[in-house]
Short mmCIF file of C-alpha atoms and ligand atoms in Angstrom, two decimals:
data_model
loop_
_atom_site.label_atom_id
_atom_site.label_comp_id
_atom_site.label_asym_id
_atom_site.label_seq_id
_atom_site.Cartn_x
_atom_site.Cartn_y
_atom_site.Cartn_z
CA UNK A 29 64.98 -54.56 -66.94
CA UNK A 30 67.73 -51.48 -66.32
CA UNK A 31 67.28 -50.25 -62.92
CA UNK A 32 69.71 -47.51 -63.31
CA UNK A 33 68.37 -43.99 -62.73
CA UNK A 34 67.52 -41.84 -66.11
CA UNK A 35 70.64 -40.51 -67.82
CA UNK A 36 71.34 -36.84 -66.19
CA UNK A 37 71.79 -34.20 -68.19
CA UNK A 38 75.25 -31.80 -68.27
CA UNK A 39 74.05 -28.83 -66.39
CA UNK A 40 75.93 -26.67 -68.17
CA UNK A 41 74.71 -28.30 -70.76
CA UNK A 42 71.87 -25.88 -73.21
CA UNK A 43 67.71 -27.05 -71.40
CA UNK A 44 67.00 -30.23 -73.69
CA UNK A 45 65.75 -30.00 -76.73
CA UNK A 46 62.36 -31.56 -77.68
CA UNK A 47 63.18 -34.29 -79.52
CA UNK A 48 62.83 -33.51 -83.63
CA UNK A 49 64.56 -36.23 -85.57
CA UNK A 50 64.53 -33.86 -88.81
CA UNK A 51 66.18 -30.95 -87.09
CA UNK A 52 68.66 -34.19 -86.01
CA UNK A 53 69.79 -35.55 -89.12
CA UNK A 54 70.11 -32.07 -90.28
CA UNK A 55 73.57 -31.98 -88.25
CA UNK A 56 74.49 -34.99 -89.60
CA UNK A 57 76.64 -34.01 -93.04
CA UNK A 58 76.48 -37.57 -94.11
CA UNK A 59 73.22 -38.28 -94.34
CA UNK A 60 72.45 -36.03 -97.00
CA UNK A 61 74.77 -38.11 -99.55
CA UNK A 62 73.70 -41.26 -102.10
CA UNK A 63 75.01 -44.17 -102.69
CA UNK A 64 74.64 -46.22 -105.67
CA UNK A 65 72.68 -43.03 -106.66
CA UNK A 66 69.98 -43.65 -104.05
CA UNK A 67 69.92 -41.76 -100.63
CA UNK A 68 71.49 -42.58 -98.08
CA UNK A 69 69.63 -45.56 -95.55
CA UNK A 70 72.37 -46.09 -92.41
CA UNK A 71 71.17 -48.80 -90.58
CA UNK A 72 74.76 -49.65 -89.36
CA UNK A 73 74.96 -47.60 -86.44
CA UNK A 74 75.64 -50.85 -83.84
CA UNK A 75 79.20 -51.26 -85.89
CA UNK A 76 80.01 -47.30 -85.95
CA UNK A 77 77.40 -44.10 -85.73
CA UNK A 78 77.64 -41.31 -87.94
CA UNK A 79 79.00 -38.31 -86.78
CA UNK A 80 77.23 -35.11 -86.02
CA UNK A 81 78.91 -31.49 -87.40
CA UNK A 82 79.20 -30.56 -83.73
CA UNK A 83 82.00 -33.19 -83.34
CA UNK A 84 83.10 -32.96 -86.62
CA UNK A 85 83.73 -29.16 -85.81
CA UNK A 86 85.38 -29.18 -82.51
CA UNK A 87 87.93 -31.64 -84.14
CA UNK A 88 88.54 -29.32 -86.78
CA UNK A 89 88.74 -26.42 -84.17
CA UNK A 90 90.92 -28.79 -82.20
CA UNK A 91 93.53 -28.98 -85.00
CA UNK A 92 93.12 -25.41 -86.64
CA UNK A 93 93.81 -23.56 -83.44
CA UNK A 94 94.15 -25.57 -80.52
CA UNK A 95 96.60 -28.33 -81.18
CA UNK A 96 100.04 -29.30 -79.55
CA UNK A 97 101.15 -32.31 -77.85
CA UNK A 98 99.46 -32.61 -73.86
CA UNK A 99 101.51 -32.67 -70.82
CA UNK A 100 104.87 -31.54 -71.57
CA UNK A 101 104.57 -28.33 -73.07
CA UNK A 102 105.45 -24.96 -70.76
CA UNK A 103 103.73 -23.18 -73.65
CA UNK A 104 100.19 -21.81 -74.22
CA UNK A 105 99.04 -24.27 -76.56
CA UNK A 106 100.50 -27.25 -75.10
CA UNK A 107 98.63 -25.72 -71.92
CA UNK A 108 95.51 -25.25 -73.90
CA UNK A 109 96.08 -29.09 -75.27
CA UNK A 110 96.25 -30.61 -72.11
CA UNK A 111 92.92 -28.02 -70.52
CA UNK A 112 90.94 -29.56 -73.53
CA UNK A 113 92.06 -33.67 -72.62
CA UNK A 114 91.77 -33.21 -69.52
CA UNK A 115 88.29 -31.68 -69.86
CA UNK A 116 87.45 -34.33 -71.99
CA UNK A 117 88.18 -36.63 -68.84
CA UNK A 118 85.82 -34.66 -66.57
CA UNK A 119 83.14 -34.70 -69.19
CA UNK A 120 83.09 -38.35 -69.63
CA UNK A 121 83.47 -38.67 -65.81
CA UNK A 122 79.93 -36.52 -65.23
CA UNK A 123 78.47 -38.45 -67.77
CA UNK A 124 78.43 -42.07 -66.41
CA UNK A 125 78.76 -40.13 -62.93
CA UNK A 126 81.86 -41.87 -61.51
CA UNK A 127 83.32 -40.25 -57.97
CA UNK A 128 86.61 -39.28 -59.52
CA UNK A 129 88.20 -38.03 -62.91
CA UNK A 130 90.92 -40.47 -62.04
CA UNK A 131 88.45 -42.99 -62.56
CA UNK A 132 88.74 -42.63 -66.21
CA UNK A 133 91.41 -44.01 -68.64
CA UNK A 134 91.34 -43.47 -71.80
CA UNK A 135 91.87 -45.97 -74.56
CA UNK A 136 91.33 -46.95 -78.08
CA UNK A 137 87.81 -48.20 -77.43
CA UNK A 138 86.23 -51.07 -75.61
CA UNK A 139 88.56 -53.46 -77.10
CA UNK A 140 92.01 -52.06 -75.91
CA UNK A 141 89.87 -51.57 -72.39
CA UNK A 142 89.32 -55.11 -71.74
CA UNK A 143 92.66 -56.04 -73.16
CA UNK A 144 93.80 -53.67 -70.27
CA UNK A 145 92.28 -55.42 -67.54
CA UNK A 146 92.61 -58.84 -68.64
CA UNK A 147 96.22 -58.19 -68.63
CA UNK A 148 96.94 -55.95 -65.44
CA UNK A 149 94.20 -56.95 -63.17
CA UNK A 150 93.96 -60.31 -64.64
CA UNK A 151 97.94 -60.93 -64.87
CA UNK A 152 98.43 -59.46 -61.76
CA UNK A 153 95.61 -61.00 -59.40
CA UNK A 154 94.01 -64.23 -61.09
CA UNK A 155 96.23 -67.69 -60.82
CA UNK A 156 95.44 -71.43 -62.36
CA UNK A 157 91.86 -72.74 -61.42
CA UNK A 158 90.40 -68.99 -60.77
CA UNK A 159 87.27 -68.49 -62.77
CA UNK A 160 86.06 -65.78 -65.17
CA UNK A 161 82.47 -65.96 -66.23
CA UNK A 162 81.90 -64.89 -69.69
CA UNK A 163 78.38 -64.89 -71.69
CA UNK A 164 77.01 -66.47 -74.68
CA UNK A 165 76.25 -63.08 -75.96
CA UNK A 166 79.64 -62.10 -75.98
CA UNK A 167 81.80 -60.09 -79.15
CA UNK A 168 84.81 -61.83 -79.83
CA UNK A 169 86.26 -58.19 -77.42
CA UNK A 170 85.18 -59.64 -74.63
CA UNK A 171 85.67 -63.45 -75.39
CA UNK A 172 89.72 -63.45 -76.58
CA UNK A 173 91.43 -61.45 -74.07
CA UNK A 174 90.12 -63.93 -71.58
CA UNK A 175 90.96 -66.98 -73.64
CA UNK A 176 94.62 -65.35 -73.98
CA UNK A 177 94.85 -64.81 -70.52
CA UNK A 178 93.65 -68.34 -69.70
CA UNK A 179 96.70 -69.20 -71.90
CA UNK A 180 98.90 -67.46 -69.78
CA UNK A 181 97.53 -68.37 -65.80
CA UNK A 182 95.06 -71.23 -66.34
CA UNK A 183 92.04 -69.41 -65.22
CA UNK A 184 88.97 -71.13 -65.99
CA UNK A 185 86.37 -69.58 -68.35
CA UNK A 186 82.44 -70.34 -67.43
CA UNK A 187 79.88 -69.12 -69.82
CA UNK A 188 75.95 -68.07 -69.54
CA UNK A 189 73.75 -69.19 -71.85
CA UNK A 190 70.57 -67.26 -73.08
CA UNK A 191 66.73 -68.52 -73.71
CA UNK A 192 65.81 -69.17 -77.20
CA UNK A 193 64.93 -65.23 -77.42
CA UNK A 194 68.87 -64.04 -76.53
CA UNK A 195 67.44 -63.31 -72.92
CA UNK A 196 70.39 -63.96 -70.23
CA UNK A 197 68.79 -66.64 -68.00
CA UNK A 198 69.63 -65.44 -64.95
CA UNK A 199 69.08 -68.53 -63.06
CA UNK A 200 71.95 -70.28 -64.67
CA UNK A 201 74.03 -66.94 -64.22
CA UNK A 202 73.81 -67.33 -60.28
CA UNK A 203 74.46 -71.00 -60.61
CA UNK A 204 77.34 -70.56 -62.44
CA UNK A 205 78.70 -67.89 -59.91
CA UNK A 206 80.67 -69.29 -56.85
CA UNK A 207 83.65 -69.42 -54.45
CA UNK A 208 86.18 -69.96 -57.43
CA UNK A 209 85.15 -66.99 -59.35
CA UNK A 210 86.81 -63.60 -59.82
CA UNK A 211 85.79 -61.85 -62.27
CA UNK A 212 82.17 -61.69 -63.96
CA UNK A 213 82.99 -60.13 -67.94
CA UNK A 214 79.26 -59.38 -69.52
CA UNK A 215 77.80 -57.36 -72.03
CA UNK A 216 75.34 -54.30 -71.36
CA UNK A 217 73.58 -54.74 -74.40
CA UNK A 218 74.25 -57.74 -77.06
CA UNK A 219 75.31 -55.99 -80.13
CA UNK A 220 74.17 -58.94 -82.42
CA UNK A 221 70.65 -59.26 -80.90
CA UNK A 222 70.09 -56.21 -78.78
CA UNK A 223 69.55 -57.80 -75.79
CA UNK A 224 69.95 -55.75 -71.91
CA UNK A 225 71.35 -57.66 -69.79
CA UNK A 226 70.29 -56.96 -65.90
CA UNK A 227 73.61 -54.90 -64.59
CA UNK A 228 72.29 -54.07 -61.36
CA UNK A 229 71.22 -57.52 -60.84
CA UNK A 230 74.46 -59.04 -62.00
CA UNK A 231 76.71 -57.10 -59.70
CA UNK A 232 74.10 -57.77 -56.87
CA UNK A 233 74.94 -61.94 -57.57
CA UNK A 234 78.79 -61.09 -58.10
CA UNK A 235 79.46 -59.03 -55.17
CA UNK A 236 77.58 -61.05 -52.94
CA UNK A 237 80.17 -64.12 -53.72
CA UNK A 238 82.94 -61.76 -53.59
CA UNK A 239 83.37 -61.44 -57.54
CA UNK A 240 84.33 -58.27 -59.55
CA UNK A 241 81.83 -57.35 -62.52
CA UNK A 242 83.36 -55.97 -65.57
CA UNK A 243 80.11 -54.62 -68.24
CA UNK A 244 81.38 -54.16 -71.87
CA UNK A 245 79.34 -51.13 -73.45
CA UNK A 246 80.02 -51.00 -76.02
CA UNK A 247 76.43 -51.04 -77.20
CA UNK A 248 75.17 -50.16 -73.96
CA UNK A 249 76.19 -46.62 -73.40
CA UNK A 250 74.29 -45.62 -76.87
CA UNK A 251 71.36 -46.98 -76.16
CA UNK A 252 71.29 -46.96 -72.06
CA UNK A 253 71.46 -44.56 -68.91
CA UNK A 254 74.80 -45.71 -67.19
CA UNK A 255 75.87 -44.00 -64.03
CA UNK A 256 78.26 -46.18 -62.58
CA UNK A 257 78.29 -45.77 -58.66
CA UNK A 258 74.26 -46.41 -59.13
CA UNK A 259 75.26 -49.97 -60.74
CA UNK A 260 78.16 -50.15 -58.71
CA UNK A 261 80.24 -51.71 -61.48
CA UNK A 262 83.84 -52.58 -60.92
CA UNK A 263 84.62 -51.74 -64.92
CA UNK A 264 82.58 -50.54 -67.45
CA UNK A 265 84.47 -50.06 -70.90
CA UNK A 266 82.74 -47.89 -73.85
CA UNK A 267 84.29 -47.14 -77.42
CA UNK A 268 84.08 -43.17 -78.77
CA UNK A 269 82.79 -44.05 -82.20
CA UNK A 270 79.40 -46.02 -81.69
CA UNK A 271 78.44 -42.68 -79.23
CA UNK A 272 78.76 -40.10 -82.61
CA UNK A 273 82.17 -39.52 -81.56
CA UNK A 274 84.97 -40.40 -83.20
CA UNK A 275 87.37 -43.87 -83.47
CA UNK A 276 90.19 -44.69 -82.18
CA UNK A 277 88.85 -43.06 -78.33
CA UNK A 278 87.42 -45.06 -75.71
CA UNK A 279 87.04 -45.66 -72.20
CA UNK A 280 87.90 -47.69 -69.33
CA UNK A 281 86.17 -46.81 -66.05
CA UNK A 282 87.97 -48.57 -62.92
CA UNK A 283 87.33 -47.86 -59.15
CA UNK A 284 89.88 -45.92 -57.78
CA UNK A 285 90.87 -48.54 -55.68
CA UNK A 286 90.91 -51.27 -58.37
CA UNK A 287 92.73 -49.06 -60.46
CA UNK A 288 95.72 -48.10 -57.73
CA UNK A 289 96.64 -51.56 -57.22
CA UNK A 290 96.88 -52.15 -60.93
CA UNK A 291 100.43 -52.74 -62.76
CA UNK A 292 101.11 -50.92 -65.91
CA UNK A 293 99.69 -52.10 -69.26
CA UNK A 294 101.96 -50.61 -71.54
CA UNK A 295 105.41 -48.86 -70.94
CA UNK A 296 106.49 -45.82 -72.14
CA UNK A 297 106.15 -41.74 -72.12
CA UNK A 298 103.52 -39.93 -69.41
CA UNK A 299 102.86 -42.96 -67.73
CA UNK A 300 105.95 -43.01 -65.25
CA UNK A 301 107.39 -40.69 -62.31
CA UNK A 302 110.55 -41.63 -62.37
CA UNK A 303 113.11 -43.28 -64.76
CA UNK A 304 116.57 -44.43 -64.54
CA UNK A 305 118.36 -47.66 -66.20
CA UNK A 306 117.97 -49.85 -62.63
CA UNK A 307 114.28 -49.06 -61.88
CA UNK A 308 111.61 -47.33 -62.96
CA UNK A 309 108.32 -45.77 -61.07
CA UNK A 310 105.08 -45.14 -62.05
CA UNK A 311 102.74 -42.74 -62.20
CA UNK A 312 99.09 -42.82 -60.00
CA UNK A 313 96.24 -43.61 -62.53
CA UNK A 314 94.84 -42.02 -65.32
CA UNK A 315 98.26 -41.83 -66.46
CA UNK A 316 99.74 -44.76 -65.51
CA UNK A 317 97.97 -46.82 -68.10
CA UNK A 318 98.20 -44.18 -71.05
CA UNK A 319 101.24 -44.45 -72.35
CA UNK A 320 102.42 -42.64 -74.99
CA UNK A 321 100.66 -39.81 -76.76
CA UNK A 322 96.79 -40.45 -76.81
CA UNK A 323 94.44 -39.35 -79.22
CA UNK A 324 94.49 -36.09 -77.93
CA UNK A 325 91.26 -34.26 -80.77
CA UNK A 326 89.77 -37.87 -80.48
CA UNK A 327 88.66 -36.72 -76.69
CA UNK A 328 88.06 -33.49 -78.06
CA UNK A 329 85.59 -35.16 -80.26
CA UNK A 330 84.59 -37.47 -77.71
CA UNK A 331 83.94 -34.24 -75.36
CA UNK A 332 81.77 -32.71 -78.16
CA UNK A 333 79.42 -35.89 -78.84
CA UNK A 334 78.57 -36.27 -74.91
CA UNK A 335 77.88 -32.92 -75.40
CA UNK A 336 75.42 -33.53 -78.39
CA UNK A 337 73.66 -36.56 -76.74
CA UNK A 338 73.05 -35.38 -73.49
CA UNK A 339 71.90 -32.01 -74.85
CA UNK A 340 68.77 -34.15 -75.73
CA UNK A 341 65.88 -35.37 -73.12
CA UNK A 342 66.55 -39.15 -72.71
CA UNK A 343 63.42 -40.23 -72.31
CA UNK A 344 62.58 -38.90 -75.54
CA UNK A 345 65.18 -40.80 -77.19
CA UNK A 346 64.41 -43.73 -75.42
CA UNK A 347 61.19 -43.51 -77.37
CA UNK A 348 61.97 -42.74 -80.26
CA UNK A 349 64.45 -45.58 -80.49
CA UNK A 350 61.44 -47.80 -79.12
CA UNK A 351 59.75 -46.56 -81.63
CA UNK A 352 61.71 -47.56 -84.59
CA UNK A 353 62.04 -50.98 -83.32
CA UNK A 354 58.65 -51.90 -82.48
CA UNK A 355 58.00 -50.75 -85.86
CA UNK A 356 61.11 -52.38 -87.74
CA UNK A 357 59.92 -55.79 -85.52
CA UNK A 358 56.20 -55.57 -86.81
CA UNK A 359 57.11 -55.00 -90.67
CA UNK A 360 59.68 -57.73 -90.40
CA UNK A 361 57.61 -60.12 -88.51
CA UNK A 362 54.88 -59.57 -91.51
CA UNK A 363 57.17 -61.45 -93.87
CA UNK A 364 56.59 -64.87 -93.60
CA UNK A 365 60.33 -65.78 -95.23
CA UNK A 366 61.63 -63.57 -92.27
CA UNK A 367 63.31 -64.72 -88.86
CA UNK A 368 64.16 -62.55 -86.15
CA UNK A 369 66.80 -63.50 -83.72
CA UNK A 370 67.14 -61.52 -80.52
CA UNK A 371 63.05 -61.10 -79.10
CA UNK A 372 63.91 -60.50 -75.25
CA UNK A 373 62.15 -58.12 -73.87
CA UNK A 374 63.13 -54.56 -73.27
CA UNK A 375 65.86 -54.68 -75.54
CA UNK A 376 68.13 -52.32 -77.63
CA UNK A 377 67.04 -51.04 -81.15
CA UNK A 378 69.05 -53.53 -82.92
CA UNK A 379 67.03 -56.35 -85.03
CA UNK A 380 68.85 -59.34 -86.25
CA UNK A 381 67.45 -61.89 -88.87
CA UNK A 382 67.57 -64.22 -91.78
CA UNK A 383 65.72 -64.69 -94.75
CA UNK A 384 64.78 -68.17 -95.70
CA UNK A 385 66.80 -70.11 -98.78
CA UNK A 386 68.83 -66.52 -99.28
CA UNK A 387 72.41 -65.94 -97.49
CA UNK A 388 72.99 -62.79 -95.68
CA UNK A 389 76.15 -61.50 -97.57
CA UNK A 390 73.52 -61.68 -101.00
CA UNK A 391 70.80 -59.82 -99.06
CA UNK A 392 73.53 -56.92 -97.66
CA UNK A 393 74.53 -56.31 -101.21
CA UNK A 394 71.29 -55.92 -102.96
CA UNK A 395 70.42 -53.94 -99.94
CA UNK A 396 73.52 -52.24 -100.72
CA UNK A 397 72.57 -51.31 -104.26
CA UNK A 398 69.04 -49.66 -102.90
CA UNK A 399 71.19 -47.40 -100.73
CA UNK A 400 70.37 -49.09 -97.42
CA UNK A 401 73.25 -50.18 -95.28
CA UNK A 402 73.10 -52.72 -92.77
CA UNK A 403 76.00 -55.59 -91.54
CA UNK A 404 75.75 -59.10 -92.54
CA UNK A 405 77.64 -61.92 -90.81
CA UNK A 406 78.57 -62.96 -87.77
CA UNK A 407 78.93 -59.93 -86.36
CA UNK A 408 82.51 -60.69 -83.91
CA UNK A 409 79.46 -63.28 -82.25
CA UNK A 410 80.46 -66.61 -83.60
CA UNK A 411 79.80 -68.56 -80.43
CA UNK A 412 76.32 -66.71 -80.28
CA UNK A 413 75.51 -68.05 -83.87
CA UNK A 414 76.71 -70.96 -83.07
CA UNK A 415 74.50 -71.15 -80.20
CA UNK A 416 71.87 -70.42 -82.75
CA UNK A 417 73.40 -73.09 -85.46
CA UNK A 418 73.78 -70.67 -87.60
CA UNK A 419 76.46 -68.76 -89.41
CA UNK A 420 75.20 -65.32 -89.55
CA UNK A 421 72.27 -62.84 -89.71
CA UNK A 422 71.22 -59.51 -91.70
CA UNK A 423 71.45 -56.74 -88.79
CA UNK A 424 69.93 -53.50 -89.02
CA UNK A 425 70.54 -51.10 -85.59
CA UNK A 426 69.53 -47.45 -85.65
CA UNK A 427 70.74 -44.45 -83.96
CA UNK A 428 68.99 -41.06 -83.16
CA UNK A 429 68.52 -39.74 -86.53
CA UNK A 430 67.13 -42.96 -88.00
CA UNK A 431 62.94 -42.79 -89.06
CA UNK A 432 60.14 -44.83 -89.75
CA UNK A 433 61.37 -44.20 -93.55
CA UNK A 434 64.25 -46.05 -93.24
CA UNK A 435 62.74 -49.35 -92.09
CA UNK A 436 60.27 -48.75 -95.11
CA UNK A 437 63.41 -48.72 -97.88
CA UNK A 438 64.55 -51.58 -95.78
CA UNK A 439 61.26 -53.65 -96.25
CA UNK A 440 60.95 -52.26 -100.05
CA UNK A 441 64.73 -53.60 -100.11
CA UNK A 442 63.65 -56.64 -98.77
CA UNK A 443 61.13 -57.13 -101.64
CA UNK A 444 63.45 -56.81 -103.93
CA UNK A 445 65.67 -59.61 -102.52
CA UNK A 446 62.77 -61.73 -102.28
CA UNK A 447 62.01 -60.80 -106.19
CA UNK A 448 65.22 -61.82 -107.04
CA UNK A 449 65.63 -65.41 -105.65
CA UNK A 450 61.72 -65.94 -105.96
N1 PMP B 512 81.70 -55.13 -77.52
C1 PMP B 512 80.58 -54.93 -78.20
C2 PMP B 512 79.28 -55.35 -77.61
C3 PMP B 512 80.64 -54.30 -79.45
O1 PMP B 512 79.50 -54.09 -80.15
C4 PMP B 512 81.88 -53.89 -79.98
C5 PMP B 512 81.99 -53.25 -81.34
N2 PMP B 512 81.29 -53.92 -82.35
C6 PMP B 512 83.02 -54.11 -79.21
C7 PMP B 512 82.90 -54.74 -77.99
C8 PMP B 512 84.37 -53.69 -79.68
O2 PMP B 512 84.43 -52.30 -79.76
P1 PMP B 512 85.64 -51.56 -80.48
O3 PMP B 512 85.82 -52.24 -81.80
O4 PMP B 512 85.17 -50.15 -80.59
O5 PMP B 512 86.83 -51.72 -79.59
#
């Protein structure tokens, strides 16, 4: 269950559209294309989302006429440069309603955004014998940071297991949660299985012993309203690239106060206020933990595909997604060779399965060859199969231009694989 309040919309924003997924994958250039000369079925979206031509534009616009380096310039475009990051910043900062712009770093993605507090909060505040609690739905993102930093301190890592359907069981969360720890590290939504976790609920346990909650989401911001002061999360971290927008931009959110006390995470240009050989000092966040020049028409893109997905009415894409799983889960569940991992309730629109006597690499690339793309593996979730016992699963996870056509090619694709190794 998410108790946070529906998604706003931008008010600047254009009145939301009703939600027509034809007129949608119309602004997606990539979806008209073939592959292996069939068309084009992306059910890939939970590793990267396609891109929409309204982002694809303003990075072109970004680079044909807008384009100089941010901060340092006296000059009009530099000026223009830094108006356009810095918008980017407010954008993002209406979008998952946090008090303050300065709440918002930006990063590569989710990884580099855990990475940053794991080091500077983590380095800086956590000693031997502290405790981190971690879940069993983790990606490797937000298992290894943790495990490095344990190298470095001794902190002690605690993890939450899940019910046999990938549910979080909270009664062994709050268990787990005590005097000793510090930080609580979870996922918003499992990006093997699909599962919500219960944010509000987890900070509720955390804070009450004292803990800071850190949500990775990743997965969660694509498929889930997030305003931050309603969850009253300490971080949340989101990547550019699984929101339409493009890679290599992400997010950390921090409160202010969390974020102040923080040491740097990486040295170098725009991140200081004064340098000389004996002692430097540093800048107040944002900037003090974006060093160096940042991917300055990634947040332009970034900008642009907030834009695009709030210009729609959430509860409309809410059901649509519901939609397309409820239907993907019933045509899967009518093959008997078929099992589903990941059947908590309320989850994302990611399905997850194997195929009896058939490995998922083989089923991905005759998939593959009918034009349907969808990950096989592990999916940066080995403890997670390993809590399952096994090594991998076929993973399909659709976005807002996916239809009720595309889980047929997958089940005719399906067919086919089961034709093939009888
Ligand atoms: N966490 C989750 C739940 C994810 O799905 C992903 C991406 N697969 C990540 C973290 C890492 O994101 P990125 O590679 O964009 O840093």
């Amino acid at each position: 269950m998410n108790t946070a309040p529906a998604r706003r919309l931008d008010p600047a924003a254009a009145v939301a559209a009703p939600f027509d997924v034809e007129r949608v994958r119309a602004d997606f250039p990539i979806l008209s294309r073939t592959v292996h000369g069939k068309p084009l079925t992306f059910l890939d979206s939970g590793a990267s989302a396609q891109k929409p031509r309204q982002v694809i534009d303003a990075i072109s616009r970004c680079y044909e006429a807008e384009y100089a380096n941010i901060h340092r310039g006296v000059y009009e475009l530099s000026a223009k440069a830094t108006e356009a990051y810095e918008g980017a910043r407010a954008r993002v900062q209406r979008f998952v309603n946090a008090r303050s712009a300065s709440e918002i770093v930006f990063t590569k993605g989710t990884t580099e955004a855990i990475n940053l507090v794991a080091t500077s909060w983590g380095g800086a505040f956590l000693g031997e014998g502290d405790e981190v609690v971690l879940s069993v739905l983790e990606h490797h993102a937000n298992i290894v940071p943790w495990q490095l930093l344990r190298e470095r301190t001794g902190i002690v890592l605690r993890v939450v297991p899940t019910d046999e359907h990938g549910a979080l069981l909270l009664d062994a969360y709050e268990a787990l949660v005590g005097p000793r720890t510090r930080l609580v590290a979870l996922t918003h939504v499992s990006n093997a299985l699909g599962t919500v976790t219960p944010v509000a609920e987890i900070v509720r346990i955390a804070h009450a012993q004292g803990a800071l909650v850190l949500i990775d989401g990743a997965q969660g911001i694509v498929h889930c309203p997030v305003d931050v002061q309603a969850l009253d999360v300490d971080f949340y971290c989101f990547s550019g690239h699984k929101l339409y927008g493009p890679s290599g931009i992400g997010v950390l959110y921090g409160k202010e106060a969390l974020l102040a006390a923080m040491p740097p995470y990486q040295g170098g240009g725009d991140m200081i206020e004064r340098v000389t050989f004996e002692r430097t000092t540093f800048a107040p966040p944002p900037a003090r933990f974006e060093a160096g020049t940042p991917s300055i028409a990634g947040t332009v893109g970034l900008h642009a595909a907030i834009d695009y997905v709030a210009s729609f009415d959430p509860a409309a894409v809410a059901a649509h997604e519901h939609d397309l799983l409820a239907y993907a889960t019933e045509r899967l569940s009518a093959l008997n060779s078929i099992r589903l991992y990941g059947t908590a309730p309320g989850k994302a629109a990611i399905v997850s399965f194997t195929m009896d006597g058939v490995h998922p690499h083989d089923i991905g690339t005759i998939l593959d060859r009918a034009g349907v793309a969808v990950r096989v593996g592990h999916h940066c979730a080995q403890p997670l199969m390993d809590h399952f016992g096994i090594a991998g699963t076929v993973r399909a996870s659709f976005g807002l231009y996916n239809t009720r056509a595309d889980v047929d090619r997958l089940i005719d694709g399906l067919d086919e694989v089961r034709e093939i190794f009888g």
